[in-house]
Structure formats: C-alpha cells, structure tokens
Amino acid sequence: MPETATRIQPEEAKKAVDDGALLVSAYDGEKFEKTKIGDAIPASALQERADQLPRDREMIFY
C-alpha cells in the first residue's frame, strides 16, 4: 500500500469502498453526522481507534 496520499475520482472511491476500503471523514460532530457516507469514521477518532483499525484495508479520506 502506498505511504502517500493520492487523489482519486468518486468512481474509484466507490469501487474501493465496495472492495472493503475504510472511509475517513475530515469532519466531526454534527457536520460528520450530516455528511457521513456509509460506515465512515471521523478523522478525530483515528487516534483513539488506532489499535482497532485494520492494517490491511485501504483508507479513503474525504
């Protein structure tokens, strides 16, 4: 898996999510709840969930 961020098109993101990628939202709180896509998690939760995050899944930040 690449260690750098790469911009992808929405169609690529959908396919990646369909294949198991984890969505991570830049928003939290009310804005996160209003803009949440599927099983996305807020970026603010990454630190506290670090030990629970799958190491073998791609992450897509939006």
mmCIF file of C-alpha atoms in Angstrom:
data_model
loop_
_atom_site.group_PDB
_atom_site.id
_atom_site.type_symbol
_atom_site.label_atom_id
_atom_site.label_comp_id
_atom_site.label_asym_id
_atom_site.label_seq_id
_atom_site.Cartn_x
_atom_site.Cartn_y
_atom_site.Cartn_z
ATOM 1 C CA MET A 1 0.000 0.000 0.000
ATOM 2 C CA PRO A 2 1.371 3.445 -0.874
ATOM 3 C CA GLU A 3 2.532 5.603 2.029
ATOM 4 C CA THR A 4 1.465 8.820 0.331
ATOM 5 C CA ALA A 5 -1.937 10.263 -0.421
ATOM 6 C CA THR A 6 -3.301 10.029 -3.929
ATOM 7 C CA ARG A 7 -6.308 11.938 -5.221
ATOM 8 C CA ILE A 8 -8.895 9.616 -6.758
ATOM 9 C CA GLN A 9 -12.149 10.116 -8.620
ATOM 10 C CA PRO A 10 -15.523 9.354 -6.978
ATOM 11 C CA GLU A 11 -15.961 6.262 -9.150
ATOM 12 C CA GLU A 12 -12.619 4.898 -7.925
ATOM 13 C CA ALA A 13 -13.568 5.646 -4.320
ATOM 14 C CA LYS A 14 -16.873 3.814 -4.684
ATOM 15 C CA LYS A 15 -15.152 0.767 -6.127
ATOM 16 C CA ALA A 16 -12.555 0.825 -3.345
ATOM 17 C CA VAL A 17 -15.284 1.053 -0.684
ATOM 18 C CA ASP A 18 -17.176 -1.772 -2.380
ATOM 19 C CA ASP A 19 -13.918 -3.753 -2.138
ATOM 20 C CA GLY A 20 -13.576 -3.008 1.595
ATOM 21 C CA ALA A 21 -11.798 0.354 1.905
ATOM 22 C CA LEU A 22 -12.422 2.353 5.070
ATOM 23 C CA LEU A 23 -13.850 5.867 4.661
ATOM 24 C CA VAL A 24 -12.497 8.574 6.966
ATOM 25 C CA SER A 25 -14.255 11.941 7.135
ATOM 26 C CA ALA A 26 -12.438 15.218 7.812
ATOM 27 C CA TYR A 27 -15.497 16.379 9.755
ATOM 28 C CA ASP A 28 -16.660 15.504 13.239
ATOM 29 C CA GLY A 29 -19.664 16.227 15.409
ATOM 30 C CA GLU A 30 -22.840 17.437 13.754
ATOM 31 C CA LYS A 31 -21.180 18.086 10.391
ATOM 32 C CA PHE A 32 -19.868 14.492 10.371
ATOM 33 C CA GLU A 33 -23.354 13.138 11.104
ATOM 34 C CA LYS A 34 -24.846 15.252 8.291
ATOM 35 C CA THR A 35 -22.206 14.285 5.708
ATOM 36 C CA LYS A 36 -21.357 10.726 6.792
ATOM 37 C CA ILE A 37 -21.058 8.211 3.976
ATOM 38 C CA GLY A 38 -21.857 4.614 4.881
ATOM 39 C CA ASP A 39 -19.663 3.247 7.693
ATOM 40 C CA ALA A 40 -17.236 6.185 7.631
ATOM 41 C CA ILE A 41 -15.470 7.243 10.801
ATOM 42 C CA PRO A 42 -14.397 10.785 11.699
ATOM 43 C CA ALA A 43 -10.683 11.561 11.398
ATOM 44 C CA SER A 44 -10.772 12.726 15.015
ATOM 45 C CA ALA A 45 -11.407 9.087 16.022
ATOM 46 C CA LEU A 46 -8.305 7.702 14.288
ATOM 47 C CA GLN A 47 -6.007 8.195 17.275
ATOM 48 C CA GLU A 48 -8.324 6.524 19.793
ATOM 49 C CA ARG A 49 -9.146 3.668 17.419
ATOM 50 C CA ALA A 50 -5.609 3.110 16.125
ATOM 51 C CA ASP A 51 -5.356 -0.348 17.663
ATOM 52 C CA GLN A 52 -8.715 -1.361 16.143
ATOM 53 C CA LEU A 53 -8.078 -0.171 12.591
ATOM 54 C CA PRO A 54 -7.446 -2.905 10.065
ATOM 55 C CA ARG A 55 -3.898 -2.698 8.737
ATOM 56 C CA ASP A 56 -4.773 -4.497 5.526
ATOM 57 C CA ARG A 57 -7.525 -2.122 4.341
ATOM 58 C CA GLU A 58 -7.123 0.945 2.197
ATOM 59 C CA MET A 59 -8.265 4.213 3.821
ATOM 60 C CA ILE A 60 -10.014 6.906 1.843
ATOM 61 C CA PHE A 61 -10.142 10.371 3.385
ATOM 62 C CA TYR A 62 -12.850 12.789 2.325
#
